[in-house]
PDB file of C-alpha atoms in Angstrom:
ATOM      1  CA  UNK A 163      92.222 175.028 -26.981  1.00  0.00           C
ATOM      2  CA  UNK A 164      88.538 173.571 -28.280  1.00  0.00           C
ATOM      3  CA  UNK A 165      87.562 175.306 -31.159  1.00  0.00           C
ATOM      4  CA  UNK A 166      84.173 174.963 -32.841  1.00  0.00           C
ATOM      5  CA  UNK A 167      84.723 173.488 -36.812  1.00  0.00           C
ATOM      6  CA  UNK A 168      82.282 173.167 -39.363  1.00  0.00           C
ATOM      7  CA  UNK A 169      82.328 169.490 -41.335  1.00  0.00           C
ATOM      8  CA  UNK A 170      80.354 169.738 -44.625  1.00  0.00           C
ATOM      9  CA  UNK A 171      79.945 166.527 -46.053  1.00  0.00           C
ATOM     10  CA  UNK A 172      79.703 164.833 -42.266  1.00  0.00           C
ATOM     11  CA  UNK A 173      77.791 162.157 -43.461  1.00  0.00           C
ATOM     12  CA  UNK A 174      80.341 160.621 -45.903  1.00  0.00           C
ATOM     13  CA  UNK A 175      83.629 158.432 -45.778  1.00  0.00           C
ATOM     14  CA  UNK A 176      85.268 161.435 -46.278  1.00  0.00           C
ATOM     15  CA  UNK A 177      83.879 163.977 -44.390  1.00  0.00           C
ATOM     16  CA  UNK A 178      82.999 161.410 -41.703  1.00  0.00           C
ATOM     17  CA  UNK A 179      86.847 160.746 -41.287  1.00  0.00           C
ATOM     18  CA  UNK A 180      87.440 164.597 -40.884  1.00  0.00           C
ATOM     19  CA  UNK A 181      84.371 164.724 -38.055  1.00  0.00           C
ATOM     20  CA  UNK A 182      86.258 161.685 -36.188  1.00  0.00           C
ATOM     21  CA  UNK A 183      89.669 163.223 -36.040  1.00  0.00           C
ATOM     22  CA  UNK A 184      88.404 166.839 -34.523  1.00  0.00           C
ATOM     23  CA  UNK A 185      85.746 165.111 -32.423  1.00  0.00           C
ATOM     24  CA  UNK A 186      89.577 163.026 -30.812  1.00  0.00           C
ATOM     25  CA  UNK A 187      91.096 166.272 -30.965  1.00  0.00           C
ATOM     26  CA  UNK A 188      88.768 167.813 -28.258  1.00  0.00           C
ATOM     27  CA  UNK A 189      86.767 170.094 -31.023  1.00  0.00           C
ATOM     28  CA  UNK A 190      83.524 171.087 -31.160  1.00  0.00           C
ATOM     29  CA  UNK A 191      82.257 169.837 -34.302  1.00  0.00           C
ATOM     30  CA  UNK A 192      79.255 170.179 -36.252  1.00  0.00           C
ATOM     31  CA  UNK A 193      78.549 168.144 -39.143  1.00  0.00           C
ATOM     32  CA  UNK A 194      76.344 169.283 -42.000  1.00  0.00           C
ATOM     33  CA  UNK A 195      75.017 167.047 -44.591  1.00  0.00           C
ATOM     34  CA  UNK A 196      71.852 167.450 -47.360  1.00  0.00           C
ATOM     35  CA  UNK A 197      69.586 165.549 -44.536  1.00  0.00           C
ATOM     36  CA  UNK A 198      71.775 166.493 -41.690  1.00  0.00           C
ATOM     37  CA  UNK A 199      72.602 163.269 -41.032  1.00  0.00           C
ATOM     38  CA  UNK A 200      76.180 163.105 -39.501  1.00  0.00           C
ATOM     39  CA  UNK A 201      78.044 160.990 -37.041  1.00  0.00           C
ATOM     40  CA  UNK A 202      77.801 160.641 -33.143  1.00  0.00           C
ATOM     41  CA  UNK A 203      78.747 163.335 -30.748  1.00  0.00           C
ATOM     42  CA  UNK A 204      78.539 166.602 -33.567  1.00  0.00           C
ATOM     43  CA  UNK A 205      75.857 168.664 -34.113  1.00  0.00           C
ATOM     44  CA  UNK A 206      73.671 168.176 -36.509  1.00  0.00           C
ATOM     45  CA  UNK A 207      72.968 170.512 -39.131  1.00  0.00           C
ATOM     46  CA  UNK A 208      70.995 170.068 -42.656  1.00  0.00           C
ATOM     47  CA  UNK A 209      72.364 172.556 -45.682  1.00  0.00           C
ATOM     48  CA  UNK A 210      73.086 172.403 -48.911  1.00  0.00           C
ATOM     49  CA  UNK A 211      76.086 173.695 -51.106  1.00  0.00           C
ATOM     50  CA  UNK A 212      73.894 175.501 -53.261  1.00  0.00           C
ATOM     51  CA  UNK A 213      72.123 177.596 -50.302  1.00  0.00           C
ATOM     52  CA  UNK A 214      74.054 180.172 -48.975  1.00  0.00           C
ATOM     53  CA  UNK A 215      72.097 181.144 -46.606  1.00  0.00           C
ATOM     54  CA  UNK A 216      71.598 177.852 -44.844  1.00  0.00           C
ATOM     55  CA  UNK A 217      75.291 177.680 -45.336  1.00  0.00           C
ATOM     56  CA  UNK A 218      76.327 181.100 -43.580  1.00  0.00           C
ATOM     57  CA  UNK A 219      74.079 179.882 -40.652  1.00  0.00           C
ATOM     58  CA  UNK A 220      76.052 176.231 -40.725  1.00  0.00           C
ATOM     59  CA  UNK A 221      79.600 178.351 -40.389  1.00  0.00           C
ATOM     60  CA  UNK A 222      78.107 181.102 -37.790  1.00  0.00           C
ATOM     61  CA  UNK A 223      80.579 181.217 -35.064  1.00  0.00           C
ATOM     62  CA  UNK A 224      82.884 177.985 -36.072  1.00  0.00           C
ATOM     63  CA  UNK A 225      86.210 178.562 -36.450  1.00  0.00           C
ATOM     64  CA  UNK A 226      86.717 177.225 -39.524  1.00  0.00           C
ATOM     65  CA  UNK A 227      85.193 174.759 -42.180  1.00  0.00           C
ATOM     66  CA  UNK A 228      85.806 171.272 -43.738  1.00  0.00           C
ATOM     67  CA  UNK A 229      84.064 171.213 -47.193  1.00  0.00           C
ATOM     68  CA  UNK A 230      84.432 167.661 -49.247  1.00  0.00           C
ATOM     69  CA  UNK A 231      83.158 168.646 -52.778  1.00  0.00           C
ATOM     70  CA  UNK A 232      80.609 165.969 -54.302  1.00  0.00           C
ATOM     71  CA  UNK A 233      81.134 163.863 -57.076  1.00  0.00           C
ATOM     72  CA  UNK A 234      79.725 166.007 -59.994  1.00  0.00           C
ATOM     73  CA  UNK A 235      78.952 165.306 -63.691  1.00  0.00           C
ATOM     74  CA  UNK A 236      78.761 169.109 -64.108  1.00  0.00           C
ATOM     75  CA  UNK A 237      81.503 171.533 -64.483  1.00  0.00           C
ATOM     76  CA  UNK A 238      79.223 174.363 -64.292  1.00  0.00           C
ATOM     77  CA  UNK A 239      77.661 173.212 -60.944  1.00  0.00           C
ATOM     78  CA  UNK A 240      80.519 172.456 -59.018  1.00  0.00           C
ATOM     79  CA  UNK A 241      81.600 176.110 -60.319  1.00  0.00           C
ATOM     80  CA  UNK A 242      78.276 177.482 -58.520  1.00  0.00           C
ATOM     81  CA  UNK A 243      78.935 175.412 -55.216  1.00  0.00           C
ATOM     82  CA  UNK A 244      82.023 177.248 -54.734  1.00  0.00           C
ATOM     83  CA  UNK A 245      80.723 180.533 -55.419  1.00  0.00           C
ATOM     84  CA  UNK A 246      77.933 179.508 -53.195  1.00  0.00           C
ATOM     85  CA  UNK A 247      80.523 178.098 -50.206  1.00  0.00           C
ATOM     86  CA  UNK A 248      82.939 181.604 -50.648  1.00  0.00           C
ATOM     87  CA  UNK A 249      78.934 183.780 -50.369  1.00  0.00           C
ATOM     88  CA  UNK A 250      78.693 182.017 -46.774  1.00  0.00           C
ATOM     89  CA  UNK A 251      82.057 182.025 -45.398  1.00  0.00           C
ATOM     90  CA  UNK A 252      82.493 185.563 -46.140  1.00  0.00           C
ATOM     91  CA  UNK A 253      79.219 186.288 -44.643  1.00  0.00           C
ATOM     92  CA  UNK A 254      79.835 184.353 -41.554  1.00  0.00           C
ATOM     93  CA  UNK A 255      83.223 185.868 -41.061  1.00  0.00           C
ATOM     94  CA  UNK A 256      84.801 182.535 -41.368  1.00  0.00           C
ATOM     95  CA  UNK A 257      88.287 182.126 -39.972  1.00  0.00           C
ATOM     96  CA  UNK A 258      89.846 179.768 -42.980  1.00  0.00           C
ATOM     97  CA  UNK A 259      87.996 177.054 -45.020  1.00  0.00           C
ATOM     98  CA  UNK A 260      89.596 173.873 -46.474  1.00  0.00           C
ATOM     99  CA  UNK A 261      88.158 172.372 -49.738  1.00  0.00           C
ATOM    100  CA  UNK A 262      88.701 168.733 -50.447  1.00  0.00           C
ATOM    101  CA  UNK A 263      88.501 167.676 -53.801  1.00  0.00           C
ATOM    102  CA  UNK A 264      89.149 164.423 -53.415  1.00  0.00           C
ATOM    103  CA  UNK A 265      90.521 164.209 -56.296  1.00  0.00           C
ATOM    104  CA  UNK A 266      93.744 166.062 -58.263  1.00  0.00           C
ATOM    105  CA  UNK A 267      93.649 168.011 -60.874  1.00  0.00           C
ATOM    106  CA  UNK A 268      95.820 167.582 -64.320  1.00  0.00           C
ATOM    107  CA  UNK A 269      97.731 170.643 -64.920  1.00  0.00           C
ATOM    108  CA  UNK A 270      96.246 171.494 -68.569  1.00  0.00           C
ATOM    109  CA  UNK A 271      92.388 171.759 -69.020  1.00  0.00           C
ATOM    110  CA  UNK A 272      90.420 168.458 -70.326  1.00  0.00           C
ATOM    111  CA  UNK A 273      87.199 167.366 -71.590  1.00  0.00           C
ATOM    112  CA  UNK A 274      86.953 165.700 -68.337  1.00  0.00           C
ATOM    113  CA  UNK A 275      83.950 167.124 -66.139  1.00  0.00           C
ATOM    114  CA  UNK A 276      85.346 165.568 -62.998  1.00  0.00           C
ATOM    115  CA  UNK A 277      88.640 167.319 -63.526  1.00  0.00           C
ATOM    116  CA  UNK A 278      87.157 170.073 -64.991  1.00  0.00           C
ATOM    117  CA  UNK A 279      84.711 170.970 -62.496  1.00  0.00           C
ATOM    118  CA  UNK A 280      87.423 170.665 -59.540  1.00  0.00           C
ATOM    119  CA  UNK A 281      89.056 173.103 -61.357  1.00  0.00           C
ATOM    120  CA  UNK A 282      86.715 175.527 -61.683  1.00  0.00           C
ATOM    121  CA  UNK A 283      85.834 175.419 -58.418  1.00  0.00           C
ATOM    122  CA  UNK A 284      89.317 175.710 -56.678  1.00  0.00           C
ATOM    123  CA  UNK A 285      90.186 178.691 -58.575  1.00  0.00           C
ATOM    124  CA  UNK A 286      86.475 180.059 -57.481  1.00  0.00           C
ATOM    125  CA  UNK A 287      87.621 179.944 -53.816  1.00  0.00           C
ATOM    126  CA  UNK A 288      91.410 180.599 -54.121  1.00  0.00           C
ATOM    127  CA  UNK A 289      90.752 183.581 -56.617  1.00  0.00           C
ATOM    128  CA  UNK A 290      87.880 185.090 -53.691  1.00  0.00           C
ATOM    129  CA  UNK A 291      90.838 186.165 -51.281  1.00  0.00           C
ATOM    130  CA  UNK A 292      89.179 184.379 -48.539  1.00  0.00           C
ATOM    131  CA  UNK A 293      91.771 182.291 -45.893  1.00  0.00           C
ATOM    132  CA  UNK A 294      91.496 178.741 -47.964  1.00  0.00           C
ATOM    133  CA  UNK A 295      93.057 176.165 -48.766  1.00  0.00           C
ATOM    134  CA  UNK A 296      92.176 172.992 -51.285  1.00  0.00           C
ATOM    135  CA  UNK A 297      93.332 169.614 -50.797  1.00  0.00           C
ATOM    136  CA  UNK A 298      93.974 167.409 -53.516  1.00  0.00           C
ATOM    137  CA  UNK A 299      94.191 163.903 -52.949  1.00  0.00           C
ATOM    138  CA  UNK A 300      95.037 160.974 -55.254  1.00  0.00           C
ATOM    139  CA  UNK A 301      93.214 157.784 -54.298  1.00  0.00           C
ATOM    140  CA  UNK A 302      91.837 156.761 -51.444  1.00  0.00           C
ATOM    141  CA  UNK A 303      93.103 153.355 -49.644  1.00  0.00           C
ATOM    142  CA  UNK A 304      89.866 152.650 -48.601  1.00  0.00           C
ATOM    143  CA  UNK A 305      88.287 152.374 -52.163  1.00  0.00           C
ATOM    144  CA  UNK A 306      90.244 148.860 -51.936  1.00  0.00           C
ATOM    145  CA  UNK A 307      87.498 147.889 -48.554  1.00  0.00           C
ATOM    146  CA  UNK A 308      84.778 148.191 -51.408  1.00  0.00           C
ATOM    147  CA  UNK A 309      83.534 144.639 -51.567  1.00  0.00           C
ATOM    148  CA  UNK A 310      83.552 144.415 -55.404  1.00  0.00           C
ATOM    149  CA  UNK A 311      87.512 144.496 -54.671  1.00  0.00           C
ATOM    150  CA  UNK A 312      88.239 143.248 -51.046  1.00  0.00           C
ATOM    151  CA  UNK A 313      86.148 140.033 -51.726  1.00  0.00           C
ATOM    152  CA  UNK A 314      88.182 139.108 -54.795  1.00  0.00           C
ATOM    153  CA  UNK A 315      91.493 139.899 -53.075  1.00  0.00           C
ATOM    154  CA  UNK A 316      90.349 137.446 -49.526  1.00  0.00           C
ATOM    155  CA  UNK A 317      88.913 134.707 -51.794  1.00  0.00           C
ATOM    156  CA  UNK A 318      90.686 134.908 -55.444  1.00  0.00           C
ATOM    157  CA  UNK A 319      94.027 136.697 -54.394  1.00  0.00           C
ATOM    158  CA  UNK A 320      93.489 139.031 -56.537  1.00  0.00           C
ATOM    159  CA  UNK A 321      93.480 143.105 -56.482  1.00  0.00           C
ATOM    160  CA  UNK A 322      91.801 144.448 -59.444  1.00  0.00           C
ATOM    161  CA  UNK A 323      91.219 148.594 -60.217  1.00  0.00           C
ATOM    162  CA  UNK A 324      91.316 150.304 -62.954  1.00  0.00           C
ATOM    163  CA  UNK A 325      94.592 151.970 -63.238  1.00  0.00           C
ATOM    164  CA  UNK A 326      97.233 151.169 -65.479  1.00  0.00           C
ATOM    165  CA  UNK A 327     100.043 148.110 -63.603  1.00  0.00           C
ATOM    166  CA  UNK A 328     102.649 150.569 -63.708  1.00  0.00           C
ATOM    167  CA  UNK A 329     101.101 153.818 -62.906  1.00  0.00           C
ATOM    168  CA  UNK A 330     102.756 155.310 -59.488  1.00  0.00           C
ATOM    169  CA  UNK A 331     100.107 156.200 -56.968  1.00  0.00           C
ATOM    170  CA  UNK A 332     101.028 157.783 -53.597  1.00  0.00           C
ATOM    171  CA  UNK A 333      97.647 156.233 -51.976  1.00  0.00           C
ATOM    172  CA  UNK A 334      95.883 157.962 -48.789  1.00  0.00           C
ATOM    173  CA  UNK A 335      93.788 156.748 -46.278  1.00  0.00           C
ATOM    174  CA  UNK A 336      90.527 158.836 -45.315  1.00  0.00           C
ATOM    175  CA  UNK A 337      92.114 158.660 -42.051  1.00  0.00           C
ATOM    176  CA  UNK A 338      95.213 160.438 -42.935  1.00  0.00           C
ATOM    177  CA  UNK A 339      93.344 162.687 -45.364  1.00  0.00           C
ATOM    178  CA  UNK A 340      91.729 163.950 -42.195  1.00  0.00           C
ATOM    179  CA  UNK A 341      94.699 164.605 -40.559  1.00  0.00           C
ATOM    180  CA  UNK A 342      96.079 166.643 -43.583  1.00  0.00           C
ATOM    181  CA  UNK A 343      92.563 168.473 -43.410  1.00  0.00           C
ATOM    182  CA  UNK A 344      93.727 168.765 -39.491  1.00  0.00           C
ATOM    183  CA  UNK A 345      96.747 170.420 -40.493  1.00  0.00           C
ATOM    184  CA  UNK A 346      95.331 172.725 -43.078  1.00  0.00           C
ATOM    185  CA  UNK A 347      92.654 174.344 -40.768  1.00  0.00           C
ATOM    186  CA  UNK A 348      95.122 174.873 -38.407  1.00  0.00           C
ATOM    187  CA  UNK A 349      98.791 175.249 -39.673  1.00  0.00           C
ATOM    188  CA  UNK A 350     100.290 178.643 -40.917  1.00  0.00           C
ATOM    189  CA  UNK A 351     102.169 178.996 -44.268  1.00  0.00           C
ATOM    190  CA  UNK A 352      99.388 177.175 -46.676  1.00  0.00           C
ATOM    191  CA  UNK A 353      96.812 180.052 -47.219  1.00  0.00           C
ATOM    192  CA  UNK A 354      95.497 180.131 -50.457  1.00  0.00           C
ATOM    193  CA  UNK A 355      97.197 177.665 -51.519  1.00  0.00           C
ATOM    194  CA  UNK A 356      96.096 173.915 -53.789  1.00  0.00           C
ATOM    195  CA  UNK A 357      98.063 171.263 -52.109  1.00  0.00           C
ATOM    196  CA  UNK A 358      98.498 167.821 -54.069  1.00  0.00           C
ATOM    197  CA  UNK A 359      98.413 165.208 -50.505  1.00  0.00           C
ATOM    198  CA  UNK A 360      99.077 161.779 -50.697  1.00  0.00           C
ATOM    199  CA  UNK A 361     101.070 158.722 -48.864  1.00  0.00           C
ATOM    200  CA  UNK A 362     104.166 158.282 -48.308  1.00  0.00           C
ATOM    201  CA  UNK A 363     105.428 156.102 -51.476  1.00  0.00           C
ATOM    202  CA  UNK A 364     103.987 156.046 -54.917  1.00  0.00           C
ATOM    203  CA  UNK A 365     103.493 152.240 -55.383  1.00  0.00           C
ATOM    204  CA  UNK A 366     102.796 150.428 -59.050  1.00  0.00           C
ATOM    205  CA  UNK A 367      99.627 148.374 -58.794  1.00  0.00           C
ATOM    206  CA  UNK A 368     102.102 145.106 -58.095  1.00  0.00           C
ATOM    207  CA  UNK A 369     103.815 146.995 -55.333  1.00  0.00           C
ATOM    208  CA  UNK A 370     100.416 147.737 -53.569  1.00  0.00           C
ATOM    209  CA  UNK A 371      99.271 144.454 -54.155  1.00  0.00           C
ATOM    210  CA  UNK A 372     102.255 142.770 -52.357  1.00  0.00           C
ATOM    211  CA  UNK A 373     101.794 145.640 -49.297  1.00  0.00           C
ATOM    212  CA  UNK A 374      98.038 143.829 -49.493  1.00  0.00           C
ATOM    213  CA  UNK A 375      99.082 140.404 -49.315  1.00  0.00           C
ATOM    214  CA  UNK A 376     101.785 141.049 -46.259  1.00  0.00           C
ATOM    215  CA  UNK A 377      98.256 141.459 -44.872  1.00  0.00           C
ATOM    216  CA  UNK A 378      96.628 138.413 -45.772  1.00  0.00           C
ATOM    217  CA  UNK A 379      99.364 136.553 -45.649  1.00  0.00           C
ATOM    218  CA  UNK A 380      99.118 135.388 -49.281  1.00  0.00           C
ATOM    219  CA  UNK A 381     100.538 136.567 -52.676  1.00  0.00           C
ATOM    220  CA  UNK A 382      98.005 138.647 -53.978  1.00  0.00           C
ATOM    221  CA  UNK A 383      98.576 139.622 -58.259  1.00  0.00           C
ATOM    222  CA  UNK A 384      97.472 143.045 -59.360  1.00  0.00           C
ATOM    223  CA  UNK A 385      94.957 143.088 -62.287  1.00  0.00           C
ATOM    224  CA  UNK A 386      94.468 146.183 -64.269  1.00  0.00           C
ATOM    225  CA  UNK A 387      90.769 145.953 -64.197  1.00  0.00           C
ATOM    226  CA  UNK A 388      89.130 147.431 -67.754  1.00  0.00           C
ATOM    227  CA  UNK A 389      87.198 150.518 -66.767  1.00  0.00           C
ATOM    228  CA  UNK A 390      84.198 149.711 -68.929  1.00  0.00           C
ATOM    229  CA  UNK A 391      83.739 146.830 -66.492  1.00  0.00           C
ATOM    230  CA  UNK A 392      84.325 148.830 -63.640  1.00  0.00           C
ATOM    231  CA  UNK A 393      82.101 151.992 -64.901  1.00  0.00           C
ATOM    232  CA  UNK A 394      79.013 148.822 -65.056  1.00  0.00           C
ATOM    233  CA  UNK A 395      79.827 147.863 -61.291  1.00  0.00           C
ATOM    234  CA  UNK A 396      80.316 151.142 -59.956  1.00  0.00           C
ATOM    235  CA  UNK A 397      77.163 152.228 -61.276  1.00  0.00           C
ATOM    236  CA  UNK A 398      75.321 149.834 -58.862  1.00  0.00           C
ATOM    237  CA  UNK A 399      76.511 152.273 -55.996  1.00  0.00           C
ATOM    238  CA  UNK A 400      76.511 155.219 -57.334  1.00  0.00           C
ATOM    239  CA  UNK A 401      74.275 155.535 -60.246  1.00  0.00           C
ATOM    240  CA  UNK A 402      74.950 155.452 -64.185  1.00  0.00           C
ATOM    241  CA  UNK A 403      76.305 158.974 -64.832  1.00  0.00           C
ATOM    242  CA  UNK A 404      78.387 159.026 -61.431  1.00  0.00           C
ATOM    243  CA  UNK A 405      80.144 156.195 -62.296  1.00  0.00           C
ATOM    244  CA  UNK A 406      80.645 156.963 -65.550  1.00  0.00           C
ATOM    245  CA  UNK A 407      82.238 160.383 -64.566  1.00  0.00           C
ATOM    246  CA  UNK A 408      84.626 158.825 -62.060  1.00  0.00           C
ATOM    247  CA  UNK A 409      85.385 156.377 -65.169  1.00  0.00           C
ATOM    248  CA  UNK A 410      86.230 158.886 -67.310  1.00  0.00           C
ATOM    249  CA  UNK A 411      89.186 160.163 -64.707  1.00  0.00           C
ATOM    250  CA  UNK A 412      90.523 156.785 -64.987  1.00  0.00           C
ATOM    251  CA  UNK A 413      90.196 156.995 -68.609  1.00  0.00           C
ATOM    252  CA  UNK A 414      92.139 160.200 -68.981  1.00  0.00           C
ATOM    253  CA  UNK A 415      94.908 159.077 -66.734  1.00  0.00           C
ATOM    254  CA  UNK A 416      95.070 155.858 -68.880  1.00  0.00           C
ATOM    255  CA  UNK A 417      95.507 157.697 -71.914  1.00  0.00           C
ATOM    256  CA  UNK A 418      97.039 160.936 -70.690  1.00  0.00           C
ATOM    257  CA  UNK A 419      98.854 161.120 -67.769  1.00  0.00           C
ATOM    258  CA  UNK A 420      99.673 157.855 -65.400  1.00  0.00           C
ATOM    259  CA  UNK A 421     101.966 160.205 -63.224  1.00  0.00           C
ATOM    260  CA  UNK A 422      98.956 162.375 -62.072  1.00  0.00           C
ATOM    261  CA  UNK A 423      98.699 160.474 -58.448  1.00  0.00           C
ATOM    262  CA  UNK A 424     102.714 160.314 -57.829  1.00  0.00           C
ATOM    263  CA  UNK A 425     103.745 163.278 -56.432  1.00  0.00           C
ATOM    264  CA  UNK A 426     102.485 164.672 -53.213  1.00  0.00           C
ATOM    265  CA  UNK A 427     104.507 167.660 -52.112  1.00  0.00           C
ATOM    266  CA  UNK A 428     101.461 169.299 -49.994  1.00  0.00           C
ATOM    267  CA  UNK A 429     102.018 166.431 -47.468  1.00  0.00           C
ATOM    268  CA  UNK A 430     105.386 167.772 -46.349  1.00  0.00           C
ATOM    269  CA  UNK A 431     103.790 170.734 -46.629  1.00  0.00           C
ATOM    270  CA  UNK A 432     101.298 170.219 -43.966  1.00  0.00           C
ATOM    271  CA  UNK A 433     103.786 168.461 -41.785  1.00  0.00           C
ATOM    272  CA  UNK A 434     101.790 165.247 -41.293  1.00  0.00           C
ATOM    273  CA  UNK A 435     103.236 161.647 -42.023  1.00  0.00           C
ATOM    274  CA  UNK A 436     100.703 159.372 -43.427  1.00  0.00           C
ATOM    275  CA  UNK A 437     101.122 155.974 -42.807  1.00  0.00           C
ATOM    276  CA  UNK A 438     102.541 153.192 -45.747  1.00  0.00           C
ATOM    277  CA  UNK A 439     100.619 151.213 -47.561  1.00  0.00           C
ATOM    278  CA  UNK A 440     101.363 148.207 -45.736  1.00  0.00           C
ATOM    279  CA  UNK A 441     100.847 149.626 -42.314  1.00  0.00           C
ATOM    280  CA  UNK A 442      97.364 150.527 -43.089  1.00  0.00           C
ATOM    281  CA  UNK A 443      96.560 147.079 -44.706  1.00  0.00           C
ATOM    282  CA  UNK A 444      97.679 145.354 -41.842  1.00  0.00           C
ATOM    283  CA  UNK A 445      95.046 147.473 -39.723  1.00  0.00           C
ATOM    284  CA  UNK A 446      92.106 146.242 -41.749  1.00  0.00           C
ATOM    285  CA  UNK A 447      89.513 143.428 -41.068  1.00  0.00           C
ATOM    286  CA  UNK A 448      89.996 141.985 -44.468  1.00  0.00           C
ATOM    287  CA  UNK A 449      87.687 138.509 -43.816  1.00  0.00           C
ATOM    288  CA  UNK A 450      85.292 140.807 -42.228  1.00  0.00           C
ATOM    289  CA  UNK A 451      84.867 143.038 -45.467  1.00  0.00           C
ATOM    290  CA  UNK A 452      84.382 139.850 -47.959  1.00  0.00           C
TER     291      UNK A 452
END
């Protein structure tokens, strides 16, 4: 049966993946961004997470929602986006929403805005007895088609990031992230509930390197990039204090908690099967990207 869905956060990786999978799915869908730029075949829509109002009128008459929460420096704001996103919903009668953090979230409080701020805001919506459910992934796959890391690993060999060598991370694709998000909008039994998705193995940087190099066809050597270094590239992309918030999750996990990206019960959960490391390498157009 089509369904109408509202995407927020259409014109992103993320949110862009989620808009793709419901479009193939037969669904209406209609992606809202700050500018209301979104992809092909949705309609547009221009809110913002801190307008409720524009955000009701976004959700009127969809079935459900697809929120990806931004990257924020700010605890307290990412606290008032979800009070702003459970306003809307409940005012446009909204059949279930799904938050994506992309991101997880340690299990004791830090002084980690990142982490902090994800928390906040998924026990905002969870705690507002609305039909939700938050998603929280470990890292995405397709950070590695970034071409600060895909050109060293074509030309050098070399896969550097900045987690710890032997850190287990059950790595997602956006693609299967959408079908989780799929799943979550759709499937009974997860109501109200934080899910921790991810792939199906939790590799060590060496073990995702050689899944890498099956795709190149070359041995490929994980480097534990320093995150200082990383922080100064990133913030070419994304600005100074962006990157330097998504450094300090690295940081923490460094320091705190390498385990945080293992596990990912919510993916049997959900009933999808994401696809391995290596299968999803072999899909990508490596020389292309570098």
């Amino acid at each position: 049966m089509t369904m109408t869905y509202t995407v927020v956060g259409a014109g992103g990786f993320q949110g862009g993946a989620v808009v793709r999978r419901l479009l193939a799915e037969g669904h209406r869908v209609r992606g809202v961004s700050r500018d209301g730029r979104t992809l092909p075949g949705t309609e547009p829509f221009a809110a913002d997470l801190l307008d409720a109002g524009r955000l009701a009128a976004a959700f009127e008459g969809a079935t459900g929602a697809s929120v990806t929460l931004p990257m924020l420096e700010d605890p307290a704001q990412a606290e008032a986006m979800a009070a702003t996103l459970v306003r809307a919903a409940r005012s446009a009668g909204l059949g279930r929403v799904v938050l994506n953090l992309g991101n997880r979230v340690p299990a004791v409080p830090t002084r980690v805005a990142v982490f902090e701020g994800r928390r906040a805001a998924t026990e905002t919506l969870l705690g507002s007895g609305l039909p939700a459910v938050v998603l929280r992934a470990p890292v995405y796959l397709d950070n590695l088609l970034a071409p600060w890391v895909a050109g060293p690993l074509v030309h050098q060999g070399v896969l550097g990031y900045p987690l710890p060598a032997d850190a287990r991370v059950s790595w997602l694709s956006h693609a299967d992230l959408a079908e989780a998000t799929l799943a979550a909008l759709t499937v009974d039994g997860v109501i109200g509930q934080a899910l921790d998705i991810g792939g199906p193995e939790a590799l060590t940087g060496p073990e995702l390197a050689a899944a890498v190099g099956s795709a190149l066809g070359r041995e490929v050597v994980y480097v534990a990039q320093d995150v200082e270094e990383f922080a100064t590239g990133l913030a070419h992309a994304l600005g100074p204090a962006m990157a330097e918030g998504v450094a300090g999750t690295y940081r923490w996990i460094a320091a705190e908690d390498p385990s945080l990206y293992a596990e990912s019960p919510g993916t049997k959960l959900l009933g999808v099967e994401p696809a391995p490391a290596r299968a999803w390498a072999a899909a990508q157009p490596w020389r292309e990207l570098a």
